[in-house]
Amino acid sequence: MNIDGYTRTCGLIGCPVEHTMSPAIHNTLAEAMGQNLVYVPFHVQAGHVREAVEGAFALNLLGCNVTVPYKSQVIPYLKETDPLAEKIGAVNTLVRVEGGFRGYNTDMPGLLRALEADGVTLKGEKVLILGAGGVARAVAVMLSELAEEIVILNRTVEKARKIAEEVNACAERKPARAMSTEDWRKLPKGEGYLAIQATNVGMFPRTDEAVIGEPDFYERIHTGYDLIFNPAKTRFMQLTEAAGGRAYNGLKMLLYQGVIAYELWTGRTVTGELEERAYHAMKQAMNIGDGE
Ligand code: NAP
């Protein structure tokens, strides 16, 4: 990497940022595409989000990613917000425009691209969403016009209910309903659900945990999509496979949200071959072999 007076900077705003994989994605892409661009993490303390966004603009940053806990908090400090990000209520990518940043959400388009790459279809699917946090909400919003049925299961059922109400209020059909996680036995057997795991349960270092540990649950699902990517094979994925289903982790979602952000910043198209290179760099950074 040859940093000179023309080098453009992109960065990550979050707290914490120390475990991010994003530098591996963006610096690999910049190098492979011969672009004079560097990507660095910025640990922003609580209460300094406005200064971070305005400071990034003042320092002529080309763009930023935004991670927890600031994906909603940055919105008031943006010049513009893309309609999808506005609908989801979360921004993870800032793109420099005249006079400020425009906020986008590339997490959900990233998840769509990842599902597509893994051959998982959504149209007409019956989908279970495990969790009712920020990402689960975004997934439910994204699925509202695609899935036939959306069941949101959460430990705190009120949060699931709130999301279901929000989704049903803006979807023509009323596809969403909420359920307490402990009521999973009420889900009909043989329906064949796609389950999207959007809780923190099973994340490193508590890798032997799954939000539902009983093997019976997994007989109700044909595909398990875990948004966690560390470990590469979560307990949820193991249980899905043991019951005969297909299972995927969230690493491709992470890759594609980054690829889409990179394309927004640079106006260049990232080819399939470059995506592969960035994916390989992420796996190396995480010590995951190519066989996963
Ligand atoms: P969040 O807002 O903090 O929500 C966490 C969810 O997990 C809540 O529904 C919470 O339930 C549930 N939960 C936490 N601990 C639990 C436990 N012990 N038992 C049962 N439920 C529990 O988190 P988020 O921002 O939505 O992120 C969710 C997941 O998505 C994380 O694992 C994150 O790594 C992953 N993610 C992946 C990508 C990617 O690119 N692959 C991008 C973003 C996020 P309560 O409501 O009951 O507390």
Short mmCIF file of C-alpha atoms and ligand atoms in Angstrom, two decimals:
data_model
loop_
_atom_site.label_atom_id
_atom_site.label_comp_id
_atom_site.label_asym_id
_atom_site.label_seq_id
_atom_site.Cartn_x
_atom_site.Cartn_y
_atom_site.Cartn_z
CA MET A 1 0.00 0.00 0.00
CA ASN A 2 1.53 3.26 -1.12
CA ILE A 3 -0.01 6.13 0.84
CA ASP A 4 0.61 9.54 -0.69
CA GLY A 5 -1.03 12.95 -0.92
CA TYR A 6 -3.82 11.60 -3.17
CA THR A 7 -4.86 8.68 -0.97
CA ARG A 8 -8.60 8.68 -0.19
CA THR A 9 -9.83 7.42 3.16
CA CYS A 10 -12.88 5.42 4.12
CA GLY A 11 -13.54 4.27 7.65
CA LEU A 12 -15.73 2.49 10.13
CA ILE A 13 -17.54 4.36 12.90
CA GLY A 14 -18.58 2.18 15.84
CA CYS A 15 -17.94 1.13 19.40
CA PRO A 16 -16.25 -1.30 19.58
CA VAL A 17 -14.55 -1.66 16.19
CA GLU A 18 -11.53 -3.70 17.16
CA HIS A 19 -12.86 -7.03 15.82
CA THR A 20 -14.06 -5.73 12.48
CA MET A 21 -13.45 -7.68 9.25
CA SER A 22 -14.23 -4.65 7.07
CA PRO A 23 -10.59 -3.51 6.56
CA ALA A 24 -9.86 -6.95 5.06
CA ILE A 25 -12.71 -6.48 2.55
CA HIS A 26 -12.08 -2.88 1.50
CA ASN A 27 -8.28 -2.82 1.52
CA THR A 28 -8.23 -6.04 -0.52
CA LEU A 29 -10.66 -4.56 -3.05
CA ALA A 30 -8.75 -1.25 -3.25
CA GLU A 31 -5.46 -3.02 -3.82
CA ALA A 32 -6.87 -5.49 -6.36
CA MET A 33 -8.64 -2.69 -8.27
CA GLY A 34 -5.58 -0.43 -8.17
CA GLN A 35 -7.38 2.33 -6.29
CA ASN A 36 -5.52 4.76 -4.05
CA LEU A 37 -7.85 4.19 -1.11
CA VAL A 38 -7.36 3.08 2.45
CA TYR A 39 -9.96 1.84 4.97
CA VAL A 40 -9.44 2.27 8.71
CA PRO A 41 -11.54 1.65 11.84
CA PHE A 42 -12.49 4.60 14.08
CA HIS A 43 -13.50 3.83 17.65
CA VAL A 44 -16.08 6.52 18.46
CA GLN A 45 -17.05 6.95 22.09
CA ALA A 46 -20.70 7.33 23.10
CA GLY A 47 -21.88 10.93 22.84
CA HIS A 48 -19.53 11.79 19.95
CA VAL A 49 -21.50 10.53 16.97
CA ARG A 50 -22.32 13.96 15.61
CA GLU A 51 -18.69 15.09 15.82
CA ALA A 52 -17.59 11.84 14.17
CA VAL A 53 -19.94 12.29 11.18
CA GLU A 54 -19.20 16.00 10.77
CA GLY A 55 -15.50 15.43 11.38
CA ALA A 56 -15.37 12.67 8.78
CA PHE A 57 -16.89 15.05 6.25
CA ALA A 58 -14.53 17.88 7.24
CA LEU A 59 -11.55 15.54 6.87
CA ASN A 60 -12.67 14.79 3.29
CA LEU A 61 -13.39 11.10 3.90
CA LEU A 62 -14.85 9.45 0.82
CA GLY A 63 -17.24 7.38 2.90
CA CYS A 64 -17.81 5.46 6.10
CA ASN A 65 -19.42 2.34 7.39
CA VAL A 66 -21.38 2.56 10.59
CA THR A 67 -21.70 -0.31 13.04
CA VAL A 68 -23.27 -0.93 16.46
CA PRO A 69 -24.47 0.99 18.34
CA TYR A 70 -24.71 3.94 15.95
CA LYS A 71 -26.69 2.70 12.92
CA SER A 72 -29.77 4.72 13.90
CA GLN A 73 -27.97 7.44 15.85
CA VAL A 74 -26.13 8.77 12.77
CA ILE A 75 -29.34 9.50 10.83
CA PRO A 76 -30.01 13.03 12.19
CA TYR A 77 -26.53 14.15 11.13
CA LEU A 78 -26.81 13.12 7.49
CA LYS A 79 -27.53 15.35 4.50
CA GLU A 80 -29.82 12.71 2.96
CA THR A 81 -31.06 9.21 3.71
CA ASP A 82 -31.77 6.59 1.06
CA PRO A 83 -35.46 5.44 1.14
CA LEU A 84 -34.60 1.82 1.99
CA ALA A 85 -32.40 2.90 4.93
CA GLU A 86 -35.18 5.21 6.06
CA LYS A 87 -37.73 2.38 5.94
CA ILE A 88 -35.42 0.08 7.87
CA GLY A 89 -34.41 2.85 10.27
CA ALA A 90 -30.73 1.95 10.16
CA VAL A 91 -27.79 3.26 8.15
CA ASN A 92 -24.55 1.30 7.79
CA THR A 93 -22.93 3.21 4.91
CA LEU A 94 -22.26 6.92 4.46
CA VAL A 95 -21.49 8.21 0.98
CA ARG A 96 -20.02 11.66 0.48
CA VAL A 97 -22.30 14.06 -1.41
CA GLU A 98 -22.36 17.86 -1.76
CA GLY A 99 -22.48 19.32 1.76
CA GLY A 100 -22.59 16.09 3.80
CA PHE A 101 -23.16 12.33 3.68
CA ARG A 102 -26.01 10.31 2.20
CA GLY A 103 -26.91 7.30 4.34
CA TYR A 104 -27.59 3.84 2.91
CA ASN A 105 -28.37 0.43 4.33
CA THR A 106 -26.27 -2.19 2.53
CA ASP A 107 -26.81 -4.88 5.20
CA MET A 108 -30.17 -5.97 3.77
CA PRO A 109 -29.22 -5.82 0.07
CA GLY A 110 -26.07 -7.69 1.24
CA LEU A 111 -28.17 -10.38 2.89
CA LEU A 112 -30.34 -10.66 -0.25
CA ARG A 113 -27.25 -11.12 -2.41
CA ALA A 114 -25.84 -13.69 0.03
CA LEU A 115 -29.10 -15.68 0.08
CA GLU A 116 -29.17 -15.58 -3.71
CA ALA A 117 -25.53 -16.70 -3.94
CA ASP A 118 -26.35 -19.63 -1.65
CA GLY A 119 -29.42 -20.52 -3.72
CA VAL A 120 -31.93 -19.62 -0.98
CA THR A 121 -35.15 -18.12 -2.35
CA LEU A 122 -37.50 -15.84 -0.39
CA LYS A 123 -40.46 -15.37 -2.71
CA GLY A 124 -43.42 -17.25 -1.30
CA GLU A 125 -41.37 -18.69 1.58
CA LYS A 126 -42.56 -19.24 5.12
CA VAL A 127 -39.85 -17.60 7.22
CA LEU A 128 -38.99 -17.78 10.91
CA ILE A 129 -36.90 -14.94 12.26
CA LEU A 130 -35.16 -15.76 15.53
CA GLY A 131 -34.62 -12.51 17.43
CA ALA A 132 -36.20 -9.08 17.50
CA GLY A 133 -33.21 -6.75 17.63
CA GLY A 134 -32.08 -4.18 15.07
CA VAL A 135 -31.09 -6.71 12.43
CA ALA A 136 -34.18 -8.91 12.91
CA ARG A 137 -36.35 -5.85 12.40
CA ALA A 138 -34.50 -4.97 9.19
CA VAL A 139 -34.87 -8.56 7.94
CA ALA A 140 -38.61 -8.51 8.69
CA VAL A 141 -39.04 -5.21 6.82
CA MET A 142 -37.08 -6.54 3.85
CA LEU A 143 -39.15 -9.74 3.75
CA SER A 144 -42.50 -7.98 4.07
CA GLU A 145 -43.24 -7.94 0.35
CA LEU A 146 -41.49 -11.20 -0.44
CA ALA A 147 -42.28 -13.89 2.09
CA GLU A 148 -45.67 -15.58 2.35
CA GLU A 149 -45.48 -15.78 6.13
CA ILE A 150 -43.08 -14.21 8.66
CA VAL A 151 -43.00 -15.53 12.22
CA ILE A 152 -40.81 -13.51 14.58
CA LEU A 153 -39.72 -15.50 17.63
CA ASN A 154 -38.08 -13.70 20.50
CA ARG A 155 -37.29 -14.20 24.18
CA THR A 156 -38.92 -10.81 24.86
CA VAL A 157 -42.14 -11.31 22.93
CA GLU A 158 -43.23 -7.64 23.17
CA LYS A 159 -40.30 -6.68 20.92
CA ALA A 160 -41.35 -9.29 18.36
CA ARG A 161 -44.94 -8.02 18.52
CA LYS A 162 -43.83 -4.45 17.89
CA ILE A 163 -41.91 -5.48 14.77
CA ALA A 164 -44.81 -7.61 13.49
CA GLU A 165 -47.17 -4.65 13.92
CA GLU A 166 -44.78 -2.32 12.11
CA VAL A 167 -44.36 -4.75 9.22
CA ASN A 168 -48.09 -5.41 8.91
CA ALA A 169 -48.85 -1.69 9.02
CA CYS A 170 -46.88 -1.05 5.84
CA ALA A 171 -47.39 -4.33 3.97
CA GLU A 172 -50.52 -4.82 1.90
CA ARG A 173 -50.97 -8.39 3.10
CA LYS A 174 -50.44 -8.90 6.84
CA PRO A 175 -47.68 -11.51 6.69
CA ALA A 176 -46.06 -11.09 10.13
CA ARG A 177 -46.87 -12.50 13.55
CA ALA A 178 -44.96 -12.71 16.81
CA MET A 179 -44.27 -15.66 19.07
CA SER A 180 -42.33 -16.18 22.26
CA THR A 181 -39.27 -18.35 21.56
CA GLU A 182 -40.35 -20.83 24.20
CA ASP A 183 -43.60 -21.47 22.28
CA TRP A 184 -41.79 -22.89 19.24
CA ARG A 185 -43.62 -26.23 19.65
CA LYS A 186 -46.78 -24.47 18.43
CA LEU A 187 -45.20 -24.15 14.99
CA PRO A 188 -46.76 -26.74 12.70
CA LYS A 189 -44.58 -29.70 11.81
CA GLY A 190 -43.96 -30.38 8.16
CA GLU A 191 -44.45 -26.75 7.07
CA GLY A 192 -40.81 -26.45 6.00
CA TYR A 193 -39.66 -23.05 7.19
CA LEU A 194 -36.61 -21.03 6.26
CA ALA A 195 -35.18 -19.90 9.63
CA ILE A 196 -33.04 -16.75 9.85
CA GLN A 197 -31.05 -16.71 13.09
CA ALA A 198 -30.70 -13.03 14.10
CA THR A 199 -29.83 -13.27 17.81
CA ASN A 200 -26.38 -13.05 19.38
CA VAL A 201 -26.69 -16.56 20.82
CA GLY A 202 -23.93 -18.91 19.69
CA MET A 203 -21.44 -16.17 18.88
CA PHE A 204 -17.79 -16.68 19.85
CA PRO A 205 -16.82 -17.45 22.63
CA ARG A 206 -20.16 -19.06 23.66
CA THR A 207 -20.12 -21.34 20.66
CA ASP A 208 -21.97 -24.31 22.23
CA GLU A 209 -25.23 -22.33 22.61
CA ALA A 210 -28.24 -22.07 20.31
CA VAL A 211 -31.32 -19.97 20.94
CA ILE A 212 -33.39 -23.19 20.59
CA GLY A 213 -31.43 -26.29 21.60
CA GLU A 214 -34.08 -28.99 21.11
CA PRO A 215 -33.51 -31.10 17.95
CA ASP A 216 -37.32 -31.27 17.35
CA PHE A 217 -37.41 -27.59 16.40
CA TYR A 218 -35.02 -28.20 13.51
CA GLU A 219 -37.37 -30.76 11.95
CA ARG A 220 -39.61 -27.81 11.15
CA ILE A 221 -37.02 -26.02 9.04
CA HIS A 222 -35.54 -26.88 5.66
CA THR A 223 -32.86 -24.14 5.71
CA GLY A 224 -31.11 -22.39 8.58
CA TYR A 225 -29.43 -19.07 7.82
CA ASP A 226 -27.36 -17.84 10.75
CA LEU A 227 -26.31 -14.18 10.55
CA ILE A 228 -23.44 -14.98 12.94
CA PHE A 229 -20.12 -15.63 11.16
CA ASN A 230 -17.84 -16.40 14.10
CA PRO A 231 -17.72 -19.39 14.52
CA ALA A 232 -18.07 -20.40 10.88
CA LYS A 233 -20.35 -23.27 11.92
CA THR A 234 -22.62 -22.32 14.80
CA ARG A 235 -24.54 -24.70 17.03
CA PHE A 236 -27.72 -23.54 15.22
CA MET A 237 -26.17 -24.62 11.91
CA GLN A 238 -25.07 -27.97 13.36
CA LEU A 239 -28.56 -28.66 14.67
CA THR A 240 -30.11 -27.67 11.33
CA GLU A 241 -27.81 -30.03 9.43
CA ALA A 242 -28.34 -32.85 11.94
CA ALA A 243 -32.07 -32.64 11.17
CA GLY A 244 -31.35 -32.88 7.43
CA GLY A 245 -31.56 -29.16 6.56
CA ARG A 246 -29.18 -26.85 4.71
CA ALA A 247 -27.24 -24.36 6.83
CA TYR A 248 -25.29 -21.18 6.09
CA ASN A 249 -23.46 -18.57 8.15
CA GLY A 250 -23.44 -14.76 7.88
CA LEU A 251 -20.01 -14.34 6.30
CA LYS A 252 -21.37 -13.79 2.78
CA MET A 253 -23.81 -11.18 4.10
CA LEU A 254 -20.84 -9.39 5.61
CA LEU A 255 -18.94 -9.68 2.34
CA TYR A 256 -21.77 -8.34 0.18
CA GLN A 257 -22.71 -5.45 2.46
CA GLY A 258 -19.05 -4.42 2.08
CA VAL A 259 -18.97 -4.95 -1.68
CA ILE A 260 -22.12 -2.84 -2.14
CA ALA A 261 -20.66 -0.08 0.07
CA TYR A 262 -17.41 -0.15 -1.90
CA GLU A 263 -19.34 0.19 -5.16
CA LEU A 264 -21.28 3.16 -3.75
CA TRP A 265 -18.08 4.92 -2.66
CA THR A 266 -16.08 4.37 -5.82
CA GLY A 267 -18.71 4.06 -8.55
CA ARG A 268 -16.87 0.93 -9.75
CA THR A 269 -18.32 -2.56 -10.17
CA VAL A 270 -16.75 -5.34 -8.12
CA THR A 271 -16.51 -8.47 -10.27
CA GLY A 272 -17.17 -12.00 -9.04
CA GLU A 273 -13.45 -12.72 -9.07
CA LEU A 274 -12.74 -9.72 -6.82
CA GLU A 275 -15.57 -10.75 -4.50
CA GLU A 276 -13.86 -14.13 -4.17
CA ARG A 277 -10.56 -12.41 -3.30
CA ALA A 278 -12.20 -10.27 -0.63
CA TYR A 279 -14.03 -13.34 0.74
CA HIS A 280 -10.74 -15.21 0.94
CA ALA A 281 -9.09 -12.25 2.73
CA MET A 282 -11.93 -12.18 5.30
CA LYS A 283 -11.57 -15.90 5.95
CA GLN A 284 -7.82 -15.51 6.36
CA ALA A 285 -8.34 -12.65 8.80
CA MET A 286 -10.68 -14.90 10.77
CA ASN A 287 -8.50 -18.00 10.48
CA ILE A 288 -11.22 -19.90 8.61
CA GLY A 289 -9.99 -22.40 6.03
CA ASP A 290 -11.42 -22.33 2.50
CA GLY A 291 -13.41 -25.48 3.21
CA GLU A 292 -15.22 -23.56 6.00
P1 NAP B 1 -29.47 -6.74 19.00
O1 NAP B 1 -30.24 -5.58 18.49
O2 NAP B 1 -28.65 -6.59 20.23
O3 NAP B 1 -30.54 -7.94 19.25
C1 NAP B 1 -30.13 -9.13 19.86
C2 NAP B 1 -31.24 -10.18 19.81
O4 NAP B 1 -30.72 -11.38 20.39
C3 NAP B 1 -32.48 -9.81 20.63
O5 NAP B 1 -33.61 -10.30 19.95
C4 NAP B 1 -32.25 -10.56 21.94
O6 NAP B 1 -33.44 -10.93 22.61
C5 NAP B 1 -31.58 -11.81 21.43
N1 NAP B 1 -30.79 -12.44 22.49
C6 NAP B 1 -29.61 -12.00 23.01
N2 NAP B 1 -29.20 -12.84 23.97
C7 NAP B 1 -30.13 -13.81 24.08
C8 NAP B 1 -30.27 -14.98 24.89
N3 NAP B 1 -29.33 -15.32 25.78
N4 NAP B 1 -31.34 -15.77 24.71
C9 NAP B 1 -32.29 -15.45 23.79
N5 NAP B 1 -32.22 -14.37 22.99
C10 NAP B 1 -31.16 -13.56 23.13
O7 NAP B 1 -28.49 -7.34 17.89
P2 NAP B 1 -28.49 -7.06 16.31
O8 NAP B 1 -27.73 -5.83 16.03
O9 NAP B 1 -29.89 -7.21 15.81
O10 NAP B 1 -27.60 -8.29 15.79
C11 NAP B 1 -28.09 -9.62 15.82
C12 NAP B 1 -27.08 -10.60 15.21
O11 NAP B 1 -26.88 -10.31 13.83
C13 NAP B 1 -25.71 -10.58 15.87
O12 NAP B 1 -25.35 -11.91 16.15
C14 NAP B 1 -24.79 -10.01 14.83
O13 NAP B 1 -23.50 -10.58 14.88
C15 NAP B 1 -25.49 -10.42 13.54
N6 NAP B 1 -25.15 -9.52 12.41
C16 NAP B 1 -24.56 -10.05 11.31
C17 NAP B 1 -24.21 -9.25 10.24
C18 NAP B 1 -23.55 -9.85 9.04
O14 NAP B 1 -23.09 -9.09 8.16
N7 NAP B 1 -23.47 -11.14 8.93
C19 NAP B 1 -24.50 -7.87 10.28
C20 NAP B 1 -25.11 -7.35 11.41
C21 NAP B 1 -25.43 -8.19 12.47
P3 NAP B 1 -34.18 -9.92 23.63
O15 NAP B 1 -34.92 -8.95 22.75
O16 NAP B 1 -35.09 -10.81 24.40
O17 NAP B 1 -33.11 -9.28 24.45
#
